[in-house]
Tab-separated table of C-alpha atoms in Angstrom:
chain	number	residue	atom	x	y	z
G	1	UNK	CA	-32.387	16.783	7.123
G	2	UNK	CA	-28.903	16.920	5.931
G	3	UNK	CA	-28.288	19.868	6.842
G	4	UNK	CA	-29.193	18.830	10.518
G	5	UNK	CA	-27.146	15.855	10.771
G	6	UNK	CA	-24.287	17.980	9.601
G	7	UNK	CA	-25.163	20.430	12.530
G	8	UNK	CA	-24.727	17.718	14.990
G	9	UNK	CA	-21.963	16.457	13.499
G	10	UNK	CA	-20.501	20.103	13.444
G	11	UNK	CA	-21.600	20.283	17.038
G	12	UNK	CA	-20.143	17.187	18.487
G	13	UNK	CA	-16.758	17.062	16.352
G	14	UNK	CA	-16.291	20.882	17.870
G	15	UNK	CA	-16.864	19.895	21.327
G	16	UNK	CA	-14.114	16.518	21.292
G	17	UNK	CA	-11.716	18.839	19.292
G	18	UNK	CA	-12.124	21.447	22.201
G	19	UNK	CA	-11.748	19.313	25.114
G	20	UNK	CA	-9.009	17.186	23.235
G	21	UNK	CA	-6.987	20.206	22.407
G	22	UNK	CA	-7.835	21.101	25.855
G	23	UNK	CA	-5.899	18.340	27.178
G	24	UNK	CA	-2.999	18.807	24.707
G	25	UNK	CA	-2.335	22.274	25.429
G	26	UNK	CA	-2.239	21.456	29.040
G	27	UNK	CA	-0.071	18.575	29.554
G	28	UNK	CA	2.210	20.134	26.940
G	29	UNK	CA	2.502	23.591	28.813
G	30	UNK	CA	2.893	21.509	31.913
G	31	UNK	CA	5.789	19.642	30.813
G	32	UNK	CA	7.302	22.797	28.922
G	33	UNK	CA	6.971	24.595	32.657
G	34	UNK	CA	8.253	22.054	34.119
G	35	UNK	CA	10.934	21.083	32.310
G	36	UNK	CA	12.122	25.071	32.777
G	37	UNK	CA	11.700	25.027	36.539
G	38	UNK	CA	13.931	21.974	37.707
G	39	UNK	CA	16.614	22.701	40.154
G	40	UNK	CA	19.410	21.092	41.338
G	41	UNK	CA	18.759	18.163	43.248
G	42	UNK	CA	19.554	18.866	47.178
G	43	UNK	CA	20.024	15.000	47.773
G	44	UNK	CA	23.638	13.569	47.060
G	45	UNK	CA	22.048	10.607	46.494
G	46	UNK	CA	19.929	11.339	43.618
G	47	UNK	CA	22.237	13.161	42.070
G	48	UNK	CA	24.992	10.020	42.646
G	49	UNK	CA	22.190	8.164	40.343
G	50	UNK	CA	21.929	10.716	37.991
G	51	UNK	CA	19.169	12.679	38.495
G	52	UNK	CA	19.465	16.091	36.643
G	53	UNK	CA	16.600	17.934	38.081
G	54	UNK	CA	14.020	18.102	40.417
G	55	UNK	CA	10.818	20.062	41.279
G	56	UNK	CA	8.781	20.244	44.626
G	57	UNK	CA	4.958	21.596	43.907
G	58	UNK	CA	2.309	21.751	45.532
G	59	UNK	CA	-1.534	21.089	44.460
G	60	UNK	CA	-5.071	19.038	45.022
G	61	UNK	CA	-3.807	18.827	48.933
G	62	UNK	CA	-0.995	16.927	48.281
G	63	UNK	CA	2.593	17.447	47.316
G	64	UNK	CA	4.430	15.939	44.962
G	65	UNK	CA	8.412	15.314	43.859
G	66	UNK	CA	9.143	15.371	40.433
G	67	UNK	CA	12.735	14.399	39.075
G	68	UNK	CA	14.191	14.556	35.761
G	69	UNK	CA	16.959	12.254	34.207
G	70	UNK	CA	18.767	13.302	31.488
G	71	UNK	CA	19.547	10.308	29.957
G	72	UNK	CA	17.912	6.860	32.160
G	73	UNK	CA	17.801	5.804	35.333
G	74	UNK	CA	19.587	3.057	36.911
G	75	UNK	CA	16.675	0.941	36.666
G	76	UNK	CA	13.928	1.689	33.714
G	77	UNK	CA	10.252	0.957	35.092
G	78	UNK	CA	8.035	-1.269	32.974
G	79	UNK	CA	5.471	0.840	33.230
G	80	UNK	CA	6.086	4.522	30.989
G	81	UNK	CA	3.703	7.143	31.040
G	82	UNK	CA	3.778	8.322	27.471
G	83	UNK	CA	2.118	11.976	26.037
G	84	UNK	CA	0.764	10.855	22.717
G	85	UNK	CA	-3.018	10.475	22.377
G	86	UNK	CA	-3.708	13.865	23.325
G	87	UNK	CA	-2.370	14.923	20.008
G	88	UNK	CA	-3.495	12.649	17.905
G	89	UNK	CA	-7.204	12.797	19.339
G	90	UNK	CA	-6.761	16.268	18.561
G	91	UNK	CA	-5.597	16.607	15.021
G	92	UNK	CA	-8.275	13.411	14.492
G	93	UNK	CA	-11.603	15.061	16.074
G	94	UNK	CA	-9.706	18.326	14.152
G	95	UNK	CA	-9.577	17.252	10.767
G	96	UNK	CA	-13.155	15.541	11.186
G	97	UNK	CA	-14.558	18.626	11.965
G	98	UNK	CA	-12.180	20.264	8.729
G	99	UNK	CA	-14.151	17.295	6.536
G	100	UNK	CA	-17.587	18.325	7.904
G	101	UNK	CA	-17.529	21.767	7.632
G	102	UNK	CA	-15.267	22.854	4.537
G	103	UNK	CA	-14.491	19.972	1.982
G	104	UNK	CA	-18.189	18.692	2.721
G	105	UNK	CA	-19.617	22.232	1.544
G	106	UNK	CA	-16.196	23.404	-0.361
G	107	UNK	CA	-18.440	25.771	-2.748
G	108	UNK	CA	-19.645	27.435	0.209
G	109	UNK	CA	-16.602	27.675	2.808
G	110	UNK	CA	-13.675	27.126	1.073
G	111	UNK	CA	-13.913	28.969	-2.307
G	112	UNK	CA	-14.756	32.428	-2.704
G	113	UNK	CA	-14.892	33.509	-6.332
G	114	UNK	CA	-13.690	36.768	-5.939
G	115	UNK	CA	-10.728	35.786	-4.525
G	116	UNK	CA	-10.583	32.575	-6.599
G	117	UNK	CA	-12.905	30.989	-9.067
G	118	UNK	CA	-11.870	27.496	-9.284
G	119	UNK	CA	-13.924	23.981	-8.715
G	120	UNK	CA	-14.510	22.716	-5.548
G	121	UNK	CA	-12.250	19.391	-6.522
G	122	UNK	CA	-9.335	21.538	-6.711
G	123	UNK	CA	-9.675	23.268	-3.740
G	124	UNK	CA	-10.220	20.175	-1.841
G	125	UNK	CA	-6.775	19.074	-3.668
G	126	UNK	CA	-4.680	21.995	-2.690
G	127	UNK	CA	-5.980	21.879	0.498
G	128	UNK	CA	-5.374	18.825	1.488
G	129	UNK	CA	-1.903	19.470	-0.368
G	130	UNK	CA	-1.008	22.394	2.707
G	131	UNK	CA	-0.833	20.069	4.870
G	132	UNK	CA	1.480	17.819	3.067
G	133	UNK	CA	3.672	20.619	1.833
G	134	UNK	CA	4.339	22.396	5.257
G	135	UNK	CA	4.880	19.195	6.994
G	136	UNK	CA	7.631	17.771	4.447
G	137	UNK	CA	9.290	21.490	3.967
G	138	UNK	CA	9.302	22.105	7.465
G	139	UNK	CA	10.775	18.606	8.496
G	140	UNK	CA	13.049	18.587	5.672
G	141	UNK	CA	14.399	22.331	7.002
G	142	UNK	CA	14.616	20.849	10.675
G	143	UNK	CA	16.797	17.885	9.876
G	144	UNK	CA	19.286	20.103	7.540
G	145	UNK	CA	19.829	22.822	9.691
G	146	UNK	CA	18.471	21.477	13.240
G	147	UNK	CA	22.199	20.265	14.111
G	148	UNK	CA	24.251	23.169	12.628
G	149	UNK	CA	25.327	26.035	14.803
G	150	UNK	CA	22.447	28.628	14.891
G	151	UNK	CA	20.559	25.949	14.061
G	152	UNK	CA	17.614	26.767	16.346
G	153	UNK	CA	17.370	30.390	14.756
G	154	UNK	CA	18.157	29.397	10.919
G	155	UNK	CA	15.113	26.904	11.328
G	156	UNK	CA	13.150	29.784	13.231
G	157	UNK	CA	13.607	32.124	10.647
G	158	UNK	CA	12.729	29.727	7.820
G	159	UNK	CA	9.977	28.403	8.910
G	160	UNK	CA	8.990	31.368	9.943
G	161	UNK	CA	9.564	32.507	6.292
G	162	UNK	CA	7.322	29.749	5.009
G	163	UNK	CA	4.691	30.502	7.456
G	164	UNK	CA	4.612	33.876	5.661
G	165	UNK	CA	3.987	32.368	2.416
G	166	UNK	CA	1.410	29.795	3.398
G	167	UNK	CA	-0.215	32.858	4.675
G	168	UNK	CA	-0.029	34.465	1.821
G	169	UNK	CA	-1.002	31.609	-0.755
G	170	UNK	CA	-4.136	30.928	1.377
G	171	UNK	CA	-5.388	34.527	1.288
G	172	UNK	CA	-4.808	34.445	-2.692
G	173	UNK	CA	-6.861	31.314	-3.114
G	174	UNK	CA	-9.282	30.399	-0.655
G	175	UNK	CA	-12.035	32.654	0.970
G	176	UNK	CA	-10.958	34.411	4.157
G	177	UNK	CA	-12.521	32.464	6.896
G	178	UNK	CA	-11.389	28.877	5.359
G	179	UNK	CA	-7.771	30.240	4.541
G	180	UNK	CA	-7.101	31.803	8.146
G	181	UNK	CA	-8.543	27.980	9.151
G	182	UNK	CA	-5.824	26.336	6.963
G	183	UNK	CA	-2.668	28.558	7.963
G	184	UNK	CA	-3.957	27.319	11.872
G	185	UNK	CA	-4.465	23.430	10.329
G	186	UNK	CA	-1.801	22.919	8.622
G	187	UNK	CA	0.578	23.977	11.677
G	188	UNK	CA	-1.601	21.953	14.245
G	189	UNK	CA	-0.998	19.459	11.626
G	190	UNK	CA	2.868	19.780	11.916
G	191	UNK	CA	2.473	19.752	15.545
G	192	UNK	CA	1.128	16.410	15.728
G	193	UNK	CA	3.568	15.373	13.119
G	194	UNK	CA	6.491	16.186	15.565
G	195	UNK	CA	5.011	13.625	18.143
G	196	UNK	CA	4.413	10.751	15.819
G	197	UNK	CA	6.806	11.314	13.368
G	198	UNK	CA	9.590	12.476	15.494
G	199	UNK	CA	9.165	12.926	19.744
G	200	UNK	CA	7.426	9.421	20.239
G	201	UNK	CA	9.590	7.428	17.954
G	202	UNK	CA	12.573	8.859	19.025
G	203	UNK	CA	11.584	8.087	22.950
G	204	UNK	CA	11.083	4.449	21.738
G	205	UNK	CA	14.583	4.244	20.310
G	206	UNK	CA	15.860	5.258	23.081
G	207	UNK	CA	14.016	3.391	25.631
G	208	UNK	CA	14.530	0.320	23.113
G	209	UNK	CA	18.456	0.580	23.789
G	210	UNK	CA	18.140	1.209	27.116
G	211	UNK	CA	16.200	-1.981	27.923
G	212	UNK	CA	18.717	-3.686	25.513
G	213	UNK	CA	21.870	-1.996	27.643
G	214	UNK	CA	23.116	-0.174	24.493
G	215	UNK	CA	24.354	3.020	24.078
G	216	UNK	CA	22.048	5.917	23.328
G	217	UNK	CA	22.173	7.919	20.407
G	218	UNK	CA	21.429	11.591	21.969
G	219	UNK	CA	20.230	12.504	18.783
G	220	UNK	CA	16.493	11.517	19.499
G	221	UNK	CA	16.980	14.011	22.809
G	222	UNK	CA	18.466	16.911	20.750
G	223	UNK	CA	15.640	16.686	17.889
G	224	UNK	CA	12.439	15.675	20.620
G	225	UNK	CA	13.465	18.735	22.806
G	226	UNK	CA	13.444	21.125	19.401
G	227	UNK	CA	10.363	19.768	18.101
G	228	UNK	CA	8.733	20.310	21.861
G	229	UNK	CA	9.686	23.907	21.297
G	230	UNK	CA	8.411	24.201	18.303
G	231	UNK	CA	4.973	22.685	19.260
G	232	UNK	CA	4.607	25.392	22.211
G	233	UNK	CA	4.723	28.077	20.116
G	234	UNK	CA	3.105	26.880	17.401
G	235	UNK	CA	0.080	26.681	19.965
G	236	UNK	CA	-1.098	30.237	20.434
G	237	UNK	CA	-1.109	31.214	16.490
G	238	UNK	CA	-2.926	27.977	16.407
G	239	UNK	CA	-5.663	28.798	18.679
G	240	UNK	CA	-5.511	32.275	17.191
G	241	UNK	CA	-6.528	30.600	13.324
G	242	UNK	CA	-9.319	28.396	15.250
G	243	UNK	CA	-11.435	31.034	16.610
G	244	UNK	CA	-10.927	33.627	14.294
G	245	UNK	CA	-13.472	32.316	11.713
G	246	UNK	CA	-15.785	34.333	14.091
G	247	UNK	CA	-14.815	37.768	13.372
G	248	UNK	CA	-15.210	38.653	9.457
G	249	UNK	CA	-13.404	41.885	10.460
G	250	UNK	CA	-10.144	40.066	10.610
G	251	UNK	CA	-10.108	37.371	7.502
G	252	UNK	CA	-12.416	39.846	5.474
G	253	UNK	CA	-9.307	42.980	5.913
G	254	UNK	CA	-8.084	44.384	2.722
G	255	UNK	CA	-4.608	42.591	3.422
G	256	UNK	CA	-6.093	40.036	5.394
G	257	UNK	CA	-2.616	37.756	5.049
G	258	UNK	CA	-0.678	40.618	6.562
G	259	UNK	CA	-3.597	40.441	9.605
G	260	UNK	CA	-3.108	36.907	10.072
G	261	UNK	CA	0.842	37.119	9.788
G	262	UNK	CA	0.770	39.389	12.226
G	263	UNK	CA	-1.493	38.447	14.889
G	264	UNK	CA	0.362	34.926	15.103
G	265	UNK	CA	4.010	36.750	15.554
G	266	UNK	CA	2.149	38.237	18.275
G	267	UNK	CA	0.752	35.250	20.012
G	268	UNK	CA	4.349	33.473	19.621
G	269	UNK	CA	6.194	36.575	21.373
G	270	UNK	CA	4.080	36.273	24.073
G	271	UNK	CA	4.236	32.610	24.728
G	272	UNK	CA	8.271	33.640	24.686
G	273	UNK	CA	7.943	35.546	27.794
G	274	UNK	CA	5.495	32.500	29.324
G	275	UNK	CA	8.345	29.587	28.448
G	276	UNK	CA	11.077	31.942	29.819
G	277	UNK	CA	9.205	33.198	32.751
G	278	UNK	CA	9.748	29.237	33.904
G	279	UNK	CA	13.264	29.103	34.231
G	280	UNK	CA	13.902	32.702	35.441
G	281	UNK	CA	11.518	31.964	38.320
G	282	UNK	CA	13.490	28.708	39.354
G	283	UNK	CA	16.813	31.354	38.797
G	284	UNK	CA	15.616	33.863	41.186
G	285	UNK	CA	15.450	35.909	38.163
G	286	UNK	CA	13.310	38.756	36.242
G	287	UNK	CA	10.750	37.438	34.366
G	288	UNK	CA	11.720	38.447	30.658
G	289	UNK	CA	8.048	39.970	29.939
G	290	UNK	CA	9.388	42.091	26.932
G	291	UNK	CA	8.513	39.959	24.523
G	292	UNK	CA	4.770	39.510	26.172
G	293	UNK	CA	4.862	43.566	25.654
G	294	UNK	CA	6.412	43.600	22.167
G	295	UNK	CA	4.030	40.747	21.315
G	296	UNK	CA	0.939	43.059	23.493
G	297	UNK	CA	1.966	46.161	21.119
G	298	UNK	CA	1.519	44.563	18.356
G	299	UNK	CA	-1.788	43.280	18.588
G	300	UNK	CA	-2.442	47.087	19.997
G	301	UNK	CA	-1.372	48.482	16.408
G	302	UNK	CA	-3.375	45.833	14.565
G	303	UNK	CA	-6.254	46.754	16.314
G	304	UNK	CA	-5.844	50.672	15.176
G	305	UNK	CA	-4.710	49.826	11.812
G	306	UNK	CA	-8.409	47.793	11.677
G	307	UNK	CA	-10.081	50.842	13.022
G	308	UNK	CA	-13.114	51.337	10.714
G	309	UNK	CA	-13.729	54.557	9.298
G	310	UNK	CA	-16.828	56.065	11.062
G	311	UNK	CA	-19.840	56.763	8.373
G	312	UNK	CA	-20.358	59.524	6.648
G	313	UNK	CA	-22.061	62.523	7.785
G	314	UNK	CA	-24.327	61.542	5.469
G	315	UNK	CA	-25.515	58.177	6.238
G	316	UNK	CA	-26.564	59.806	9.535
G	317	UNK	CA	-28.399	62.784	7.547
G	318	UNK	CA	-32.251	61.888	7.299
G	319	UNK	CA	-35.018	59.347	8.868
G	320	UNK	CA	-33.920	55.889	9.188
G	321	UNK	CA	-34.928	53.470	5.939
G	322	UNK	CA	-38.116	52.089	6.228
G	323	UNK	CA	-38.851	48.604	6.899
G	324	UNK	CA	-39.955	47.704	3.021
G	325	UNK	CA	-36.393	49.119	2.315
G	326	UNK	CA	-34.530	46.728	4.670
G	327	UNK	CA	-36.884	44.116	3.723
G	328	UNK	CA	-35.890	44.349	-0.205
G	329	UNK	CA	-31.853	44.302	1.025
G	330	UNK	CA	-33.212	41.215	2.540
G	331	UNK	CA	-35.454	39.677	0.421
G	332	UNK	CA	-32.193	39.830	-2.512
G	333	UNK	CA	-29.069	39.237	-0.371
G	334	UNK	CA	-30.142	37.105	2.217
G	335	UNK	CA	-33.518	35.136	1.691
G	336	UNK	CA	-32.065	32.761	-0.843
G	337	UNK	CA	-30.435	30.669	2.053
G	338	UNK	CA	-32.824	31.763	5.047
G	339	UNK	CA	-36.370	30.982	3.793
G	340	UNK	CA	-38.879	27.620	4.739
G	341	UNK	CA	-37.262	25.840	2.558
G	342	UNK	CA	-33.787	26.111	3.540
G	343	UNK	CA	-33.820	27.601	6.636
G	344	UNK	CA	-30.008	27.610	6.974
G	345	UNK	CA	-28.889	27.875	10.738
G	346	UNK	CA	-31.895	27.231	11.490
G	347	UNK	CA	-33.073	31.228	10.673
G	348	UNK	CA	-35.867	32.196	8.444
G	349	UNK	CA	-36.125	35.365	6.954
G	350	UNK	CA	-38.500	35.444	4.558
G	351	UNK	CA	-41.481	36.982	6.659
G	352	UNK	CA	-42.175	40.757	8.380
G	353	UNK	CA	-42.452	38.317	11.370
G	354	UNK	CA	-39.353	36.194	11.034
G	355	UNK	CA	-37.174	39.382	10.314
G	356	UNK	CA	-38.280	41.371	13.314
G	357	UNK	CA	-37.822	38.452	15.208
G	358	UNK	CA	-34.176	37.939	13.867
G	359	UNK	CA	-33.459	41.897	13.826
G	360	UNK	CA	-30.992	41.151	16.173
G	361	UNK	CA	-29.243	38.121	14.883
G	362	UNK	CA	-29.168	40.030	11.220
G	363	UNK	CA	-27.429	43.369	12.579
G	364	UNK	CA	-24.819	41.069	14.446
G	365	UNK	CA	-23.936	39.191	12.101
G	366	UNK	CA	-24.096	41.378	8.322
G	367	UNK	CA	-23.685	44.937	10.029
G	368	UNK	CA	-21.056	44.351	13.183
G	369	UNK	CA	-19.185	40.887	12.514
G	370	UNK	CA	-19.795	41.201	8.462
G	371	UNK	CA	-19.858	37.203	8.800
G	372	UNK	CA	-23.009	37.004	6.383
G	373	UNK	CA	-23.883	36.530	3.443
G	374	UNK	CA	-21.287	33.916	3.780
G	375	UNK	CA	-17.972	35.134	1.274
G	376	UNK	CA	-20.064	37.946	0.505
G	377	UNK	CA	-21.769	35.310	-2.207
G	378	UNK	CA	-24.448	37.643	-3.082
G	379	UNK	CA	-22.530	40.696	-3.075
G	380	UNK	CA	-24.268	43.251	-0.519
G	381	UNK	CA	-22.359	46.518	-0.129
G	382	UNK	CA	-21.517	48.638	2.661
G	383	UNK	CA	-24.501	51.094	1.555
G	384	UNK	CA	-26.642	48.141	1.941
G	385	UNK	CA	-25.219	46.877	5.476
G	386	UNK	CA	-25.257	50.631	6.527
G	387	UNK	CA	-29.084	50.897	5.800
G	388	UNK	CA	-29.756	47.786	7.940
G	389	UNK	CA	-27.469	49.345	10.792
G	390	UNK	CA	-29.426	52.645	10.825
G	391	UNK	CA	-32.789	50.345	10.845
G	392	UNK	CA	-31.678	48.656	13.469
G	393	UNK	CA	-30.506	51.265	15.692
G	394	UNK	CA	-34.024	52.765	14.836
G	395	UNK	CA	-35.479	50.374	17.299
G	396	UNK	CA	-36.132	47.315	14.145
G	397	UNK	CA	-39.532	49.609	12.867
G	398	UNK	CA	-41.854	47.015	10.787
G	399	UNK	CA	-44.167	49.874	10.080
């Protein structure tokens, strides 16, 4: 029964998270594309009370004018619209579902002894301590070198840097699946530091002066504006970490760091061309889609540096393994955690009827995806997986 109620859990924790981070990603793309497609205002007037920018659009039937000032206008409305609980219902429903599913079952998800062999209280510990770390080095590096000239690409290539080694770390210490998870958390984690640690109380600073009639300090702009920045492209290496625990070719790679390194570059270089592609629009100019292409090329090469090696001539040499074979593979690498009395996943696999029946389910997911046993925990090898692939593609024969 515990193992149901953590299904559901699992189940309904994944579906807020989604349609939270839904709603994150959207409004913040929105306001990143729109902030990138104001023009000029055509009125005098509203530029005479200081509008800065302005966008016509179009949508639902209606159409609607959008302005933009810089610093206030003449008359601050009671009534703000602020972009906050999107990202915190997000990293909440997030790191829920983190609790659930890895530091609830740590022995299972997050540590893989041949990567790591440590207790399950210390991997709890040092993850938890990721997302700690990252936020505090990555803050710290935005408030030293955030105002200094090149300070946008000194931070960019340090924290970029550090990204690199928190890749690298997790790899060494955690299994695959978990530590491609982390990398993804503990940015999405950073992300929704930026808004409550740095975006939304900087906006109240500077709406609190403004309804006093003091002076703003345009410091909360400058460092809202780079932390907005940062948050967009953190967001497609996020997503990238969040469903790859679905494909053990990618976290289970030889250098799996190096995979996960570069498959977030990638995603960032194409959200380049996607934030730039804004403002060249609204400038009657080329979209800049080289970095969409550079970023497109890479994932290209990292899909023929995966390229598995086809099998031997002579795996292919012979009849197909009987079922009694596949059934022993079974039976010692898989029937521990799929049987009537664990029935994990709700799959059993300790009958001739309940393997035919999950024939399928067993090919997808210890032959093509290489997702089970989970970590590898009870050490099948490739001969083994390769026996149950040649079964399979026998037609499943229980005789």
């Amino acid at each position: 029964m515990d193992a149901y109620w953590l299904d559901w859990a699992n189940l309904l924790l994944r579906a807020a998270h989604v349609v939270t981070g839904i709603a994150w990603i959207g409004a913040s793309f929105y306001f990143v594309g729109l902030d990138s497609s104001l023009h000029k205002p055509a009125d005098e007037a509203d530029r005479a009370k200081g509008v800065g920018g302005e966008l016509w659009a179009v949508h639902g039937g209606g159409f609607y004018h959008q302005q933009k000032y810089p610093v206030s206008p003449a008359l601050l409305p009671e009534k703000l619209h602020w972009s906050m609980w999107e990202s915190y219902s997000t990293w909440l429903t997030g790191f829920a579902l983190f609790a659930v599913l890895y530091l609830f079952n740590a022995s299972t998800f997050l540590i893989d002894k041949t990567v790591f062999d440590w207790s399950p209280t210390a991997a709890i510990a040092t993850s938890l301590a990721f997302f700690v770390a990252f936020w505090l080095i990555y803050d710290g590096i935005c408030r030293i070198f955030g105002e200094r000239k090149n300070g946008d690409l000194i931070v960019g290539v340090l924290v970029f840097a550090f990204i690199v080694f928190a890749s690298w770390l997790s790899c060494h210490l955690f299994a695959g699946r978990a530590a491609f998870l982390l990398v993804g958390a503990m940015m999405a984690t950073t992300m929704t530091g930026n808004v409550a640690m740095v975006i939304i109380p900087g906006q109240r600073k500077v709406v609190a002066a403004l309804r006093a009639g003091q002076p703003v300090d345009p410091v909360h702009g400058r460092r809202g504006k780079q932390r907005s920045v940062h948050n967009t492209y953190f967001t497609l290496p996020v997503v990238f970490t969040m469903i790859s625990n679905h494909y053990g070719f990618l976290f289970g790679a030889r250098h799996n760091w190096i995979v996960l390194v570069v498959l977030m570059l990638a995603g960032a270089l194409i959200r380049v061309s996607f934030v730039l592609r804004h403002k060249a629009l609204a400038e009657d100019r080329p979209v800049p889609w080289r970095w969409a292409i550079v970023g497109t090329l890479v994932v290209v090469a990292t899909v023929a540096a995966l390229l598995p090696v086809p099998p031997a001539a002579v795996a292919k040499a012979g009849p197909p393994p009987t079922f009694a074979q596949v059934q022993a593979i079974v039976v010692e690498r898989c029937q521990m955690c799929h049987n009537a009395a664990m029935p994990s996943k709700n799959v059993r696999l300790d009958s001739t009827e309940a393997l035919a029946a999950q024939a399928q389910q067993v090919y997808q997911q210890a032959v093509v995806l290489k997702l089970m046993p989970l970590n590898n925990a009870t050490g099948i090898t490739d001969a083994e997986r390769t026996q149950i692939r040649r079964w399979f593609e026998a037609g499943a024969p229980v005789r």
